[in-house]
Short mmCIF file of C-alpha atoms in Angstrom, two decimals:
data_model
loop_
_atom_site.label_atom_id
_atom_site.label_comp_id
_atom_site.label_asym_id
_atom_site.label_seq_id
_atom_site.Cartn_x
_atom_site.Cartn_y
_atom_site.Cartn_z
CA MET A 269 10.12 57.95 80.71
CA ASP A 270 7.52 57.62 77.97
CA VAL A 271 5.12 54.71 78.26
CA HIS A 272 2.66 53.81 75.50
CA HIS A 273 -0.17 51.29 75.69
CA PHE A 274 -1.95 49.74 72.72
CA THR A 275 -4.73 47.20 72.37
CA THR A 276 -6.49 45.98 69.26
CA ASP A 277 -9.75 45.81 71.23
CA SER A 278 -10.18 49.54 70.59
CA LEU A 279 -10.40 48.86 66.83
CA ASP A 280 -13.05 47.29 64.63
CA PRO A 281 -12.41 43.54 64.15
CA ALA A 282 -11.57 44.01 60.46
CA GLU A 283 -8.92 46.62 61.31
CA ARG A 284 -7.21 44.86 64.22
CA PHE A 285 -4.62 42.82 62.35
CA GLY A 286 -3.62 45.76 60.17
CA GLY A 287 -3.37 47.95 63.26
CA TRP A 288 -1.09 45.43 64.94
CA HIS A 289 1.07 45.19 61.82
CA ASP A 290 1.46 48.98 61.72
CA LEU A 291 2.26 49.20 65.43
CA THR A 292 5.00 46.55 65.34
CA ALA A 293 6.52 48.11 62.22
CA ARG A 294 6.78 51.48 64.00
CA ALA A 295 7.64 50.31 67.50
CA LEU A 296 9.95 47.42 66.61
CA ILE A 297 11.15 46.75 63.03
CA PRO A 298 9.19 46.31 59.78
CA THR A 299 8.31 42.69 59.05
CA VAL A 300 5.87 40.79 56.89
CA ILE A 301 3.33 39.05 59.12
CA GLY A 302 0.46 36.64 58.61
CA SER A 303 -1.96 34.85 60.90
CA GLU A 304 -4.83 32.40 60.80
CA HIS A 305 -6.57 34.79 63.20
CA ALA A 306 -6.28 37.91 61.04
CA ASP A 307 -10.07 38.30 60.76
CA ASP A 308 -10.33 39.18 64.45
CA PHE A 309 -6.87 39.62 65.92
CA HIS A 310 -6.50 40.23 69.66
CA ALA A 311 -3.25 41.77 70.88
CA GLU A 312 -1.85 44.31 73.31
CA ALA A 313 1.49 46.05 73.78
CA HIS A 314 3.07 48.18 76.50
CA ILE A 315 6.05 50.15 75.23
CA LEU A 316 8.61 51.68 77.61
CA ASP A 317 11.10 54.16 76.13
CA LEU A 318 14.37 54.35 78.08
CA GLY A 319 16.06 56.51 75.47
CA ALA A 320 18.76 54.28 73.97
CA VAL A 321 16.72 51.17 74.80
CA GLN A 322 13.06 50.43 74.19
CA VAL A 323 11.31 47.65 76.12
CA THR A 324 8.03 46.27 74.75
CA ALA A 325 5.79 43.78 76.54
CA MET A 326 3.28 42.05 74.27
CA ARG A 327 0.48 39.53 74.16
CA TYR A 328 -0.92 38.45 70.80
CA ARG A 329 -2.53 35.57 68.95
CA PRO A 330 -0.28 33.17 66.97
CA LEU A 331 1.30 34.53 63.80
CA ASN A 332 4.23 34.11 61.40
CA SER A 333 6.68 36.89 60.60
CA SER A 334 9.56 37.46 58.17
CA ARG A 335 12.24 40.12 57.91
CA THR A 336 13.12 40.12 54.23
CA PRO A 337 16.21 41.46 52.42
CA ARG A 338 13.99 44.05 50.73
CA LEU A 339 12.75 45.38 54.08
CA ILE A 340 16.30 45.50 55.40
CA SER A 341 17.50 47.46 52.36
CA ARG A 342 14.66 49.96 52.85
CA SER A 343 15.23 50.53 56.55
CA ASP A 344 17.62 48.99 59.04
CA PRO A 345 18.18 50.67 62.42
CA GLY A 346 21.12 48.38 63.22
CA TYR A 347 19.54 46.94 66.38
CA TYR A 348 19.91 43.83 68.43
CA GLN A 349 16.62 42.68 69.90
CA LEU A 350 16.56 40.70 73.13
CA SER A 351 13.47 38.51 73.47
CA LEU A 352 12.15 36.84 76.62
CA THR A 353 9.32 34.34 76.04
CA LEU A 354 6.79 34.41 78.88
CA SER A 355 4.14 32.01 77.59
CA GLY A 356 3.56 29.93 74.49
CA GLU A 357 6.27 28.90 72.04
CA MET A 358 8.31 30.84 69.48
CA TRP A 359 10.63 29.72 66.71
CA ILE A 360 13.04 31.64 64.49
CA SER A 361 15.45 30.90 61.65
CA GLN A 362 18.30 33.39 61.33
CA SER A 363 22.02 33.30 60.59
CA GLY A 364 21.93 29.59 59.74
CA ARG A 365 20.21 28.60 63.00
CA HIS A 366 16.68 27.31 63.60
CA THR A 367 15.78 27.88 67.24
CA THR A 368 12.67 27.01 69.25
CA LEU A 369 11.92 28.96 72.43
CA GLY A 370 9.62 28.14 75.31
CA ALA A 371 8.56 30.04 78.42
CA GLY A 372 11.62 31.47 80.19
CA ASP A 373 13.94 31.31 77.19
CA LEU A 374 16.02 34.31 76.12
CA MET A 375 17.36 35.00 72.64
CA VAL A 376 19.03 37.81 70.68
CA TYR A 377 18.22 38.47 67.02
CA ASP A 378 19.63 40.95 64.52
CA SER A 379 17.64 43.58 62.60
CA SER A 380 20.27 43.55 59.82
CA LEU A 381 19.84 39.87 58.91
CA PRO A 382 16.82 38.21 57.29
CA PHE A 383 14.78 35.93 59.49
CA HIS A 384 11.61 33.87 59.45
CA GLY A 385 9.74 32.96 62.60
CA GLY A 386 6.43 32.14 64.16
CA THR A 387 4.55 31.58 67.40
CA ARG A 388 2.27 28.92 68.84
CA SER A 389 0.17 28.90 71.98
CA GLU A 390 -2.29 26.39 73.38
CA GLU A 391 -3.71 29.17 75.55
CA GLY A 392 -4.59 31.29 72.54
CA GLN A 393 -2.06 34.08 73.08
CA LEU A 394 1.71 34.26 73.32
CA GLY A 395 3.39 36.58 75.80
CA HIS A 396 6.88 37.95 75.48
CA ILE A 397 9.09 40.96 76.14
CA VAL A 398 11.41 42.53 73.56
CA ALA A 399 14.19 44.97 74.42
CA GLN A 400 15.83 46.60 71.40
CA PHE A 401 19.00 48.69 71.35
CA PRO A 402 21.82 49.78 69.01
CA LYS A 403 24.37 47.02 68.48
CA ALA A 404 27.24 49.22 69.63
CA LEU A 405 25.77 49.36 73.17
CA LEU A 406 26.21 45.63 73.83
CA PRO A 407 29.39 45.30 75.96
CA LEU A 408 30.77 42.36 73.97
CA PRO A 409 33.27 42.18 71.09
CA ALA A 410 31.48 42.20 67.74
CA ARG A 411 32.60 38.64 66.94
CA GLU A 412 31.15 37.32 70.20
CA ALA A 413 27.94 39.31 69.76
CA GLU A 414 27.43 37.80 66.31
CA ARG A 415 27.65 34.29 67.83
CA LEU A 416 24.66 35.14 70.03
CA VAL A 417 22.23 35.61 67.14
CA ALA A 418 19.32 33.13 67.27
CA LEU A 419 20.97 31.24 70.14
CA ARG A 420 18.64 30.01 72.89
CA MET A 421 19.65 31.06 76.41
CA GLY A 422 17.93 29.73 79.53
CA SER A 423 16.83 31.83 82.48
CA ASP A 424 16.74 29.19 85.20
CA SER A 425 19.94 30.28 86.97
CA GLY A 426 22.78 32.79 87.07
CA PHE A 427 22.76 35.95 84.99
CA GLY A 428 20.00 34.57 82.76
CA ALA A 429 17.62 34.33 85.73
CA MET A 430 18.58 37.84 86.88
CA LEU A 431 18.06 39.25 83.38
CA ALA A 432 14.62 37.64 83.02
CA GLN A 433 13.54 38.88 86.45
CA PHE A 434 14.82 42.37 85.62
CA LEU A 435 12.79 42.55 82.38
CA VAL A 436 9.62 41.24 84.01
CA ARG A 437 9.92 43.66 86.93
CA LEU A 438 10.67 46.57 84.61
CA VAL A 439 7.48 46.15 82.56
CA ALA A 440 5.41 45.13 85.60
CA ASP A 441 6.13 48.44 87.30
CA TRP A 442 4.24 50.21 84.51
CA GLY A 443 1.12 48.13 84.96
CA SER A 444 1.73 45.61 82.18
CA PRO A 445 -0.20 42.37 82.65
CA GLN A 446 2.90 40.52 81.47
CA GLY A 447 4.35 40.57 84.95
CA GLY A 448 1.41 41.59 87.11
CA ALA A 449 0.70 45.18 88.00
CA LEU A 450 2.73 46.38 90.97
CA GLY A 451 0.86 49.60 91.48
CA GLY A 452 2.76 52.30 89.62
CA ALA A 453 6.25 53.03 88.37
CA SER A 454 9.18 52.79 90.78
CA PHE A 455 11.58 54.65 88.46
CA ASP A 456 11.68 58.08 86.88
CA GLU A 457 13.33 59.52 83.78
CA SER A 458 16.70 60.06 85.46
CA ASP A 459 16.95 56.29 86.10
CA ALA A 460 16.83 55.38 82.38
CA PRO A 461 20.63 55.38 81.75
CA ARG A 462 21.27 53.21 84.83
CA LEU A 463 18.49 50.79 83.90
CA THR A 464 20.00 50.52 80.42
CA ARG A 465 23.47 49.71 81.77
CA VAL A 466 22.08 47.12 84.18
CA MET A 467 20.14 45.36 81.43
CA LEU A 468 23.07 45.26 79.00
CA ASP A 469 25.52 44.10 81.66
CA LEU A 470 23.15 41.32 82.68
CA LEU A 471 22.81 40.30 79.01
CA ALA A 472 26.59 40.19 78.59
CA GLY A 473 26.83 38.02 81.72
CA ALA A 474 24.06 35.69 80.57
CA ALA A 475 25.67 35.36 77.14
CA GLY A 476 29.11 34.47 78.47
CA PRO A 477 28.74 30.67 78.83
CA TYR A 478 26.97 30.36 75.47
CA VAL A 479 29.51 32.49 73.61
CA ASP A 480 32.37 30.52 75.16
CA ALA A 481 30.74 27.21 74.18
CA GLU A 482 30.19 28.39 70.60
CA SER A 483 33.77 29.63 70.41
CA ALA A 484 35.16 26.34 71.73
CA GLN A 485 33.22 24.35 69.16
CA GLU A 486 34.18 26.76 66.30
CA PRO A 487 31.10 25.99 64.20
CA GLU A 488 33.00 24.69 61.18
CA SER A 489 30.69 21.71 60.81
CA ARG A 490 27.61 23.94 60.84
CA ARG A 491 29.10 26.26 58.21
CA HIS A 492 30.10 23.28 56.07
CA ALA A 493 26.57 21.82 56.30
CA LEU A 494 25.13 25.21 55.33
CA PHE A 495 27.48 25.44 52.34
CA LEU A 496 26.42 21.97 51.19
CA ARG A 497 22.74 23.01 51.39
CA ILE A 498 23.51 26.14 49.38
CA GLN A 499 25.36 24.06 46.75
CA GLU A 500 22.33 21.82 46.32
CA PHE A 501 19.97 24.82 46.23
CA VAL A 502 22.04 26.38 43.41
CA ARG A 503 22.35 23.11 41.49
CA LEU A 504 18.57 22.71 41.39
CA ARG A 505 18.02 26.30 40.21
CA LEU A 506 20.76 26.89 37.65
CA ALA A 507 18.16 27.35 34.92
CA ASP A 508 16.50 30.22 36.80
CA PRO A 509 17.76 33.59 35.47
CA GLY A 510 16.67 35.12 38.78
CA LEU A 511 19.18 33.09 40.79
CA THR A 512 21.31 35.73 42.52
CA PRO A 513 23.26 36.13 45.76
CA HIS A 514 20.23 37.92 47.23
CA THR A 515 17.79 35.10 46.45
CA ILE A 516 20.23 32.47 47.76
CA ALA A 517 20.83 34.38 50.99
CA ALA A 518 17.11 35.01 51.54
CA ALA A 519 16.27 31.32 51.02
CA HIS A 520 18.77 30.34 53.73
CA HIS A 521 17.92 33.19 56.13
CA ILE A 522 21.43 34.66 56.06
CA SER A 523 22.80 37.99 54.92
CA VAL A 524 24.38 38.44 51.48
CA ARG A 525 27.58 39.44 53.27
CA TYR A 526 27.65 36.16 55.20
CA LEU A 527 26.98 34.24 51.97
CA HIS A 528 29.98 35.92 50.32
CA LEU A 529 32.18 35.14 53.35
CA LEU A 530 31.05 31.51 53.30
CA CYS A 531 31.95 31.17 49.61
CA GLN A 532 35.29 32.89 50.14
CA GLU A 533 36.16 30.20 52.70
CA HIS A 534 35.78 27.70 49.83
CA GLY A 535 37.81 29.80 47.39
CA VAL A 536 34.94 30.97 45.17
CA THR A 537 32.77 34.01 44.60
CA VAL A 538 29.00 33.58 44.54
CA SER A 539 28.42 34.96 41.04
CA GLY A 540 31.49 33.22 39.62
CA TRP A 541 30.43 29.93 41.14
CA ILE A 542 26.93 30.18 39.62
CA ARG A 543 28.39 31.18 36.23
CA ASP A 544 30.87 28.28 36.21
CA ARG A 545 28.17 25.74 37.07
CA ARG A 546 25.95 27.11 34.29
CA LEU A 547 28.79 27.05 31.76
CA ASP A 548 29.56 23.46 32.68
CA ARG A 549 25.94 22.39 32.11
CA ALA A 550 25.82 24.30 28.79
CA ARG A 551 29.09 22.64 27.70
CA HIS A 552 27.59 19.25 28.49
CA ASP A 553 24.54 20.03 26.33
CA LEU A 554 26.69 21.28 23.44
CA ALA A 555 28.56 17.96 23.40
CA ASP A 556 25.35 15.91 23.59
CA PRO A 557 24.52 14.36 20.14
CA ALA A 558 20.85 14.35 21.09
CA ARG A 559 20.93 18.18 21.20
CA ARG A 560 22.80 18.62 17.90
CA ALA A 561 19.87 20.54 16.38
CA THR A 562 19.23 22.78 19.40
CA PRO A 563 20.40 26.35 18.69
CA VAL A 564 23.27 27.57 20.85
CA HIS A 565 21.23 30.51 22.14
CA ASP A 566 18.49 28.10 23.32
CA ILE A 567 21.05 26.11 25.27
CA ALA A 568 22.38 29.32 26.78
CA ALA A 569 18.87 30.39 27.81
CA ARG A 570 18.19 26.92 29.23
CA TRP A 571 20.95 27.48 31.78
CA GLY A 572 20.03 30.98 32.86
CA PHE A 573 22.04 33.12 30.43
CA ARG A 574 19.81 36.00 29.34
CA HIS A 575 22.18 37.42 26.72
CA HIS A 576 23.75 35.25 24.04
CA ALA A 577 26.72 37.57 23.51
CA ALA A 578 27.57 37.51 27.21
CA PHE A 579 27.28 33.73 27.20
CA SER A 580 29.64 33.44 24.23
CA ARG A 581 32.23 35.69 25.86
CA ALA A 582 32.07 33.81 29.15
CA PHE A 583 32.29 30.45 27.36
CA ARG A 584 35.31 31.52 25.31
CA THR A 585 37.05 32.83 28.44
CA ALA A 586 36.42 29.57 30.28
CA TYR A 587 37.18 27.06 27.50
CA GLY A 588 39.28 28.93 24.92
CA CYS A 589 36.80 28.65 22.05
CA THR A 590 33.31 29.73 21.09
CA PRO A 591 30.28 27.55 21.91
CA SER A 592 29.85 26.70 18.21
CA GLU A 593 33.52 25.72 17.86
CA TYR A 594 33.30 23.57 20.96
CA ARG A 595 30.16 21.84 19.70
CA GLU A 596 31.74 21.09 16.28
CA CYS A 597 34.88 19.69 17.88
CA ALA A 598 32.92 17.60 20.38
CA GLN A 599 30.59 16.20 17.73
CA ARG A 600 33.55 15.17 15.55
CA GLN A 601 35.11 13.37 18.46
#
């Protein structure tokens, strides 16, 4: 099995943060990262390649990271990433959840969905282990696997404790300081498939109680609260021509697909909903005597319509008359 070790201490101080950024983009998934310690960033990583699964043990100074829709569109391996926090504190927002993780906490996140996260550590460095693998390998139905995303799982008992111990022992056997060097590897290349199955089976077992609890609750209230936040976000930005499904999804750390599904539950499409809200505000302005002298195309532009002809067509379809006809009728009344 291939094992790779990396430390920023081998680089010049000015190159350390950039080197860490490049390593994590290659070894894990591309993200945008920032840190208050970028001028002299200390970090190390020990990467174990099991074939279908890669396990990475890391220590690094506090930072923030984001997986943006643009990065996902450029490259998405379709991975789940299992994280075990060893020291310090992590937080992540993904799929409508904001989760804080302390030492011993496990969590799964999704390379295909935007996220924003960060780390804190009173000791100066955070330690954690990340195991990444294709989604299809997780022995859970897709619907149950999706419920796991950004969900905190403890490791104090049961399968969670066994999974955490397994990950720590796995990286420790290759001399990683994350678990304490045990004096050389106990496994060889032929063990990789069995180690992979053990890890994924333990993860499925650890996830069981959390998936069942999420399923029993059926997070309707959480989805409704998210939809209300999205409604308010759109209402405040109707005048922005750049308001699109992608910008809405990115602002709420969800995928565009999930945004469309959420709107479908409420009987609307995202683009149609934005258009209807804009038309309603434009109609209100056209009927306002105080705006009698404002040209129709200025009112259209005020509510995010870039093209006057498109605005006129949409207005006529919605209200059965042109904007000018509507204004004349409203002013007479």
